[in-house]
mmCIF file of the C-alpha atoms, coordinates in Angstrom:
data_MODEL
# 
_entry.id   MODEL 
# 
loop_
_atom_site.group_PDB 
_atom_site.id 
_atom_site.type_symbol 
_atom_site.label_atom_id 
_atom_site.label_alt_id 
_atom_site.label_comp_id 
_atom_site.label_asym_id 
_atom_site.label_entity_id 
_atom_site.label_seq_id 
_atom_site.pdbx_PDB_ins_code 
_atom_site.Cartn_x 
_atom_site.Cartn_y 
_atom_site.Cartn_z 
_atom_site.occupancy 
_atom_site.B_iso_or_equiv 
_atom_site.pdbx_formal_charge 
_atom_site.auth_seq_id 
_atom_site.auth_comp_id 
_atom_site.auth_asym_id 
_atom_site.auth_atom_id 
_atom_site.pdbx_PDB_model_num 
ATOM 1   C CA . MET A 1 1   ? -4.751  19.898  0.489   1.00 0.00 ? 1   MET A CA 1 
ATOM 2   C CA . LYS A 1 2   ? -5.866  16.296  0.804   1.00 0.00 ? 2   LYS A CA 1 
ATOM 3   C CA . PHE A 1 3   ? -4.085  13.749  -1.431  1.00 0.00 ? 3   PHE A CA 1 
ATOM 4   C CA . GLY A 1 4   ? -5.085  10.212  -2.314  1.00 0.00 ? 4   GLY A CA 1 
ATOM 5   C CA . VAL A 1 5   ? -2.268  8.006   -3.610  1.00 0.00 ? 5   VAL A CA 1 
ATOM 6   C CA . VAL A 1 6   ? -2.354  4.910   -5.829  1.00 0.00 ? 6   VAL A CA 1 
ATOM 7   C CA . VAL A 1 7   ? 0.681   2.618   -6.114  1.00 0.00 ? 7   VAL A CA 1 
ATOM 8   C CA . SER A 1 8   ? 0.508   0.112   -8.967  1.00 0.00 ? 8   SER A CA 1 
ATOM 9   C CA . GLU A 1 9   ? 4.084   -1.139  -9.388  1.00 0.00 ? 9   GLU A CA 1 
ATOM 10  C CA . GLY A 1 10  ? 5.901   -3.669  -7.245  1.00 0.00 ? 10  GLY A CA 1 
ATOM 11  C CA . PRO A 1 11  ? 8.688   -3.048  -4.741  1.00 0.00 ? 11  PRO A CA 1 
ATOM 12  C CA . TYR A 1 12  ? 12.361  -3.498  -5.673  1.00 0.00 ? 12  TYR A CA 1 
ATOM 13  C CA . THR A 1 13  ? 11.529  -3.647  -9.389  1.00 0.00 ? 13  THR A CA 1 
ATOM 14  C CA . HIS A 1 14  ? 10.258  -0.155  -10.106 1.00 0.00 ? 14  HIS A CA 1 
ATOM 15  C CA . GLN A 1 15  ? 10.884  3.349   -8.770  1.00 0.00 ? 15  GLN A CA 1 
ATOM 16  C CA . ALA A 1 16  ? 7.143   4.004   -8.348  1.00 0.00 ? 16  ALA A CA 1 
ATOM 17  C CA . VAL A 1 17  ? 6.937   2.582   -4.810  1.00 0.00 ? 17  VAL A CA 1 
ATOM 18  C CA . ASP A 1 18  ? 9.853   4.677   -3.562  1.00 0.00 ? 18  ASP A CA 1 
ATOM 19  C CA . SER A 1 19  ? 8.577   7.781   -5.366  1.00 0.00 ? 19  SER A CA 1 
ATOM 20  C CA . ALA A 1 20  ? 5.132   7.343   -3.808  1.00 0.00 ? 20  ALA A CA 1 
ATOM 21  C CA . TYR A 1 21  ? 6.649   6.906   -0.344  1.00 0.00 ? 21  TYR A CA 1 
ATOM 22  C CA . LEU A 1 22  ? 8.805   10.032  -0.704  1.00 0.00 ? 22  LEU A CA 1 
ATOM 23  C CA . PHE A 1 23  ? 5.839   11.985  -2.105  1.00 0.00 ? 23  PHE A CA 1 
ATOM 24  C CA . VAL A 1 24  ? 3.646   11.037  0.858   1.00 0.00 ? 24  VAL A CA 1 
ATOM 25  C CA . LYS A 1 25  ? 6.393   11.947  3.332   1.00 0.00 ? 25  LYS A CA 1 
ATOM 26  C CA . ALA A 1 26  ? 6.957   15.315  1.638   1.00 0.00 ? 26  ALA A CA 1 
ATOM 27  C CA . ALA A 1 27  ? 3.219   16.052  1.494   1.00 0.00 ? 27  ALA A CA 1 
ATOM 28  C CA . LEU A 1 28  ? 2.829   15.288  5.192   1.00 0.00 ? 28  LEU A CA 1 
ATOM 29  C CA . ASP A 1 29  ? 5.896   17.369  6.083   1.00 0.00 ? 29  ASP A CA 1 
ATOM 30  C CA . ALA A 1 30  ? 4.384   20.269  4.137   1.00 0.00 ? 30  ALA A CA 1 
ATOM 31  C CA . GLY A 1 31  ? 1.182   20.056  6.186   1.00 0.00 ? 31  GLY A CA 1 
ATOM 32  C CA . HIS A 1 32  ? -1.013  18.258  3.656   1.00 0.00 ? 32  HIS A CA 1 
ATOM 33  C CA . GLU A 1 33  ? -3.215  15.256  4.444   1.00 0.00 ? 33  GLU A CA 1 
ATOM 34  C CA . VAL A 1 34  ? -2.833  11.777  2.965   1.00 0.00 ? 34  VAL A CA 1 
ATOM 35  C CA . PRO A 1 35  ? -5.685  9.758   4.448   1.00 0.00 ? 35  PRO A CA 1 
ATOM 36  C CA . ARG A 1 36  ? -5.269  6.673   2.242   1.00 0.00 ? 36  ARG A CA 1 
ATOM 37  C CA . VAL A 1 37  ? -2.827  4.911   -0.065  1.00 0.00 ? 37  VAL A CA 1 
ATOM 38  C CA . PHE A 1 38  ? -4.307  2.283   -2.376  1.00 0.00 ? 38  PHE A CA 1 
ATOM 39  C CA . PHE A 1 39  ? -2.016  -0.524  -3.561  1.00 0.00 ? 39  PHE A CA 1 
ATOM 40  C CA . TYR A 1 40  ? -3.111  -1.949  -6.902  1.00 0.00 ? 40  TYR A CA 1 
ATOM 41  C CA . HIS A 1 41  ? -1.752  -4.417  -9.491  1.00 0.00 ? 41  HIS A CA 1 
ATOM 42  C CA . ASP A 1 42  ? 1.847   -5.379  -8.571  1.00 0.00 ? 42  ASP A CA 1 
ATOM 43  C CA . GLY A 1 43  ? 1.854   -2.629  -5.937  1.00 0.00 ? 43  GLY A CA 1 
ATOM 44  C CA . VAL A 1 44  ? 0.066   -5.053  -3.611  1.00 0.00 ? 44  VAL A CA 1 
ATOM 45  C CA . ASN A 1 45  ? 3.390   -6.864  -3.173  1.00 0.00 ? 45  ASN A CA 1 
ATOM 46  C CA . VAL A 1 46  ? 4.501   -4.042  -0.868  1.00 0.00 ? 46  VAL A CA 1 
ATOM 47  C CA . SER A 1 47  ? 2.123   -5.443  1.752   1.00 0.00 ? 47  SER A CA 1 
ATOM 48  C CA . THR A 1 48  ? 3.728   -8.840  2.313   1.00 0.00 ? 48  THR A CA 1 
ATOM 49  C CA . ARG A 1 49  ? 5.238   -9.358  5.738   1.00 0.00 ? 49  ARG A CA 1 
ATOM 50  C CA . LEU A 1 50  ? 7.379   -12.177 4.375   1.00 0.00 ? 50  LEU A CA 1 
ATOM 51  C CA . SER A 1 51  ? 9.831   -10.166 2.267   1.00 0.00 ? 51  SER A CA 1 
ATOM 52  C CA . ILE A 1 52  ? 13.361  -10.028 3.664   1.00 0.00 ? 52  ILE A CA 1 
ATOM 53  C CA . PRO A 1 53  ? 15.576  -7.493  1.904   1.00 0.00 ? 53  PRO A CA 1 
ATOM 54  C CA . PRO A 1 54  ? 19.325  -7.542  2.622   1.00 0.00 ? 54  PRO A CA 1 
ATOM 55  C CA . GLN A 1 55  ? 20.273  -5.688  5.815   1.00 0.00 ? 55  GLN A CA 1 
ATOM 56  C CA . ASP A 1 56  ? 22.019  -2.900  3.904   1.00 0.00 ? 56  ASP A CA 1 
ATOM 57  C CA . GLU A 1 57  ? 18.919  -2.124  1.786   1.00 0.00 ? 57  GLU A CA 1 
ATOM 58  C CA . ARG A 1 58  ? 15.736  -0.290  2.639   1.00 0.00 ? 58  ARG A CA 1 
ATOM 59  C CA . ASN A 1 59  ? 12.784  -2.330  3.838   1.00 0.00 ? 59  ASN A CA 1 
ATOM 60  C CA . ILE A 1 60  ? 9.933   -0.911  1.790   1.00 0.00 ? 60  ILE A CA 1 
ATOM 61  C CA . GLN A 1 61  ? 7.148   -2.693  3.672   1.00 0.00 ? 61  GLN A CA 1 
ATOM 62  C CA . GLN A 1 62  ? 8.466   -1.560  7.062   1.00 0.00 ? 62  GLN A CA 1 
ATOM 63  C CA . ASN A 1 63  ? 8.855   2.012   5.795   1.00 0.00 ? 63  ASN A CA 1 
ATOM 64  C CA . TRP A 1 64  ? 5.202   2.116   4.707   1.00 0.00 ? 64  TRP A CA 1 
ATOM 65  C CA . THR A 1 65  ? 4.023   0.484   7.938   1.00 0.00 ? 65  THR A CA 1 
ATOM 66  C CA . ALA A 1 66  ? 5.914   3.015   10.074  1.00 0.00 ? 66  ALA A CA 1 
ATOM 67  C CA . LEU A 1 67  ? 4.707   5.980   8.005   1.00 0.00 ? 67  LEU A CA 1 
ATOM 68  C CA . ALA A 1 68  ? 1.097   4.825   8.219   1.00 0.00 ? 68  ALA A CA 1 
ATOM 69  C CA . LYS A 1 69  ? 1.331   4.175   11.941  1.00 0.00 ? 69  LYS A CA 1 
ATOM 70  C CA . GLY A 1 70  ? 2.883   7.568   12.617  1.00 0.00 ? 70  GLY A CA 1 
ATOM 71  C CA . HIS A 1 71  ? 0.371   9.528   10.547  1.00 0.00 ? 71  HIS A CA 1 
ATOM 72  C CA . GLY A 1 72  ? -2.814  7.456   10.630  1.00 0.00 ? 72  GLY A CA 1 
ATOM 73  C CA . ILE A 1 73  ? -2.721  6.567   6.938   1.00 0.00 ? 73  ILE A CA 1 
ATOM 74  C CA . ASP A 1 74  ? -5.070  3.843   5.717   1.00 0.00 ? 74  ASP A CA 1 
ATOM 75  C CA . LEU A 1 75  ? -3.000  1.408   3.600   1.00 0.00 ? 75  LEU A CA 1 
ATOM 76  C CA . VAL A 1 76  ? -5.491  -0.470  1.424   1.00 0.00 ? 76  VAL A CA 1 
ATOM 77  C CA . VAL A 1 77  ? -4.537  -3.485  -0.703  1.00 0.00 ? 77  VAL A CA 1 
ATOM 78  C CA . CYS A 1 78  ? -6.780  -4.391  -3.645  1.00 0.00 ? 78  CYS A CA 1 
ATOM 79  C CA . ILE A 1 79  ? -8.367  -7.756  -2.847  1.00 0.00 ? 79  ILE A CA 1 
ATOM 80  C CA . ALA A 1 80  ? -8.454  -9.083  -6.418  1.00 0.00 ? 80  ALA A CA 1 
ATOM 81  C CA . ALA A 1 81  ? -4.833  -8.139  -7.137  1.00 0.00 ? 81  ALA A CA 1 
ATOM 82  C CA . ALA A 1 82  ? -3.739  -9.521  -3.757  1.00 0.00 ? 82  ALA A CA 1 
ATOM 83  C CA . GLN A 1 83  ? -5.455  -12.880 -4.231  1.00 0.00 ? 83  GLN A CA 1 
ATOM 84  C CA . ARG A 1 84  ? -3.907  -13.299 -7.688  1.00 0.00 ? 84  ARG A CA 1 
ATOM 85  C CA . ARG A 1 85  ? -0.492  -12.849 -6.095  1.00 0.00 ? 85  ARG A CA 1 
ATOM 86  C CA . GLY A 1 86  ? -1.075  -15.061 -3.053  1.00 0.00 ? 86  GLY A CA 1 
ATOM 87  C CA . LEU A 1 87  ? -1.444  -12.244 -0.533  1.00 0.00 ? 87  LEU A CA 1 
ATOM 88  C CA . LEU A 1 88  ? -4.050  -12.903 2.145   1.00 0.00 ? 88  LEU A CA 1 
ATOM 89  C CA . ASP A 1 89  ? -4.984  -11.408 5.474   1.00 0.00 ? 89  ASP A CA 1 
ATOM 90  C CA . GLU A 1 90  ? -6.313  -13.617 8.255   1.00 0.00 ? 90  GLU A CA 1 
ATOM 91  C CA . ASN A 1 91  ? -9.958  -13.259 7.217   1.00 0.00 ? 91  ASN A CA 1 
ATOM 92  C CA . GLU A 1 92  ? -9.298  -14.010 3.540   1.00 0.00 ? 92  GLU A CA 1 
ATOM 93  C CA . ALA A 1 93  ? -7.060  -16.973 4.381   1.00 0.00 ? 93  ALA A CA 1 
ATOM 94  C CA . THR A 1 94  ? -9.856  -18.483 6.464   1.00 0.00 ? 94  THR A CA 1 
ATOM 95  C CA . ARG A 1 95  ? -12.503 -17.693 3.859   1.00 0.00 ? 95  ARG A CA 1 
ATOM 96  C CA . GLN A 1 96  ? -10.422 -19.277 1.090   1.00 0.00 ? 96  GLN A CA 1 
ATOM 97  C CA . GLY A 1 97  ? -9.475  -22.347 3.150   1.00 0.00 ? 97  GLY A CA 1 
ATOM 98  C CA . LYS A 1 98  ? -5.780  -21.456 3.355   1.00 0.00 ? 98  LYS A CA 1 
ATOM 99  C CA . ASP A 1 99  ? -3.644  -22.192 6.398   1.00 0.00 ? 99  ASP A CA 1 
ATOM 100 C CA . ALA A 1 100 ? -1.563  -18.996 6.426   1.00 0.00 ? 100 ALA A CA 1 
ATOM 101 C CA . ASN A 1 101 ? -1.723  -15.248 5.897   1.00 0.00 ? 101 ASN A CA 1 
ATOM 102 C CA . ASN A 1 102 ? 0.988   -12.804 4.937   1.00 0.00 ? 102 ASN A CA 1 
ATOM 103 C CA . ILE A 1 103 ? -0.306  -9.231  5.052   1.00 0.00 ? 103 ILE A CA 1 
ATOM 104 C CA . ALA A 1 104 ? 1.910   -6.934  7.109   1.00 0.00 ? 104 ALA A CA 1 
ATOM 105 C CA . GLU A 1 105 ? 0.797   -4.801  10.029  1.00 0.00 ? 105 GLU A CA 1 
ATOM 106 C CA . GLY A 1 106 ? -0.819  -1.555  8.943   1.00 0.00 ? 106 GLY A CA 1 
ATOM 107 C CA . PHE A 1 107 ? -2.157  -2.884  5.640   1.00 0.00 ? 107 PHE A CA 1 
ATOM 108 C CA . ARG A 1 108 ? -5.688  -4.102  5.023   1.00 0.00 ? 108 ARG A CA 1 
ATOM 109 C CA . ILE A 1 109 ? -7.360  -5.858  2.129   1.00 0.00 ? 109 ILE A CA 1 
ATOM 110 C CA . SER A 1 110 ? -10.424 -4.294  0.556   1.00 0.00 ? 110 SER A CA 1 
ATOM 111 C CA . GLY A 1 111 ? -12.072 -3.679  -2.795  1.00 0.00 ? 111 GLY A CA 1 
ATOM 112 C CA . LEU A 1 112 ? -12.051 -1.039  -5.492  1.00 0.00 ? 112 LEU A CA 1 
ATOM 113 C CA . GLY A 1 113 ? -14.797 0.823   -3.636  1.00 0.00 ? 113 GLY A CA 1 
ATOM 114 C CA . GLN A 1 114 ? -12.043 2.145   -1.355  1.00 0.00 ? 114 GLN A CA 1 
ATOM 115 C CA . LEU A 1 115 ? -10.248 3.570   -4.400  1.00 0.00 ? 115 LEU A CA 1 
ATOM 116 C CA . ILE A 1 116 ? -13.423 5.259   -5.627  1.00 0.00 ? 116 ILE A CA 1 
ATOM 117 C CA . GLU A 1 117 ? -14.182 6.627   -2.158  1.00 0.00 ? 117 GLU A CA 1 
ATOM 118 C CA . MET A 1 118 ? -10.630 7.987   -1.927  1.00 0.00 ? 118 MET A CA 1 
ATOM 119 C CA . GLY A 1 119 ? -11.067 9.767   -5.258  1.00 0.00 ? 119 GLY A CA 1 
ATOM 120 C CA . ILE A 1 120 ? -14.265 11.381  -4.028  1.00 0.00 ? 120 ILE A CA 1 
ATOM 121 C CA . GLN A 1 121 ? -12.961 12.396  -0.595  1.00 0.00 ? 121 GLN A CA 1 
ATOM 122 C CA . THR A 1 122 ? -9.600  13.869  -1.633  1.00 0.00 ? 122 THR A CA 1 
ATOM 123 C CA . ASP A 1 123 ? -8.653  17.000  -3.561  1.00 0.00 ? 123 ASP A CA 1 
ATOM 124 C CA . ARG A 1 124 ? -6.096  15.245  -5.775  1.00 0.00 ? 124 ARG A CA 1 
ATOM 125 C CA . LEU A 1 125 ? -5.503  11.633  -6.729  1.00 0.00 ? 125 LEU A CA 1 
ATOM 126 C CA . VAL A 1 126 ? -1.854  10.905  -7.549  1.00 0.00 ? 126 VAL A CA 1 
ATOM 127 C CA . THR A 1 127 ? -0.866  7.650   -9.249  1.00 0.00 ? 127 THR A CA 1 
ATOM 128 C CA . PHE A 1 128 ? 2.574   6.058   -9.174  1.00 0.00 ? 128 PHE A CA 1 
ATOM 129 C CA . GLY A 1 129 ? 3.212   3.353   -11.775 1.00 0.00 ? 129 GLY A CA 1 
ATOM 130 C CA . ASP A 1 130 ? 1.591   2.333   -15.019 1.00 0.00 ? 130 ASP A CA 1 
# 
């Protein structure tokens, strides 16, 4: 089965991000496909490369980056939600006249069309968060 996943709650404040991560890992371990995870609303905050959790805590961004790299998962960050929260990749930073970017490796910014495409191309769409 092919799953699409939507994460719409932020890291370290809601269980949704961890639940989504564990769901994706379990689905992959069971032989299912997860071609894309779409980060929406506060879920886009997972994608910042500037978060520094304490050493004895999990690093949510690094966990997602490693999982995506190991399994070829497309981690898409909603552009509108990202811009509202000050999250920019190199292209968006340049386009908006900003002097810095903060999107972590493995994540990319795109629009809601990617969410719609994911819904069409997968068997099930699973949402984590409100």
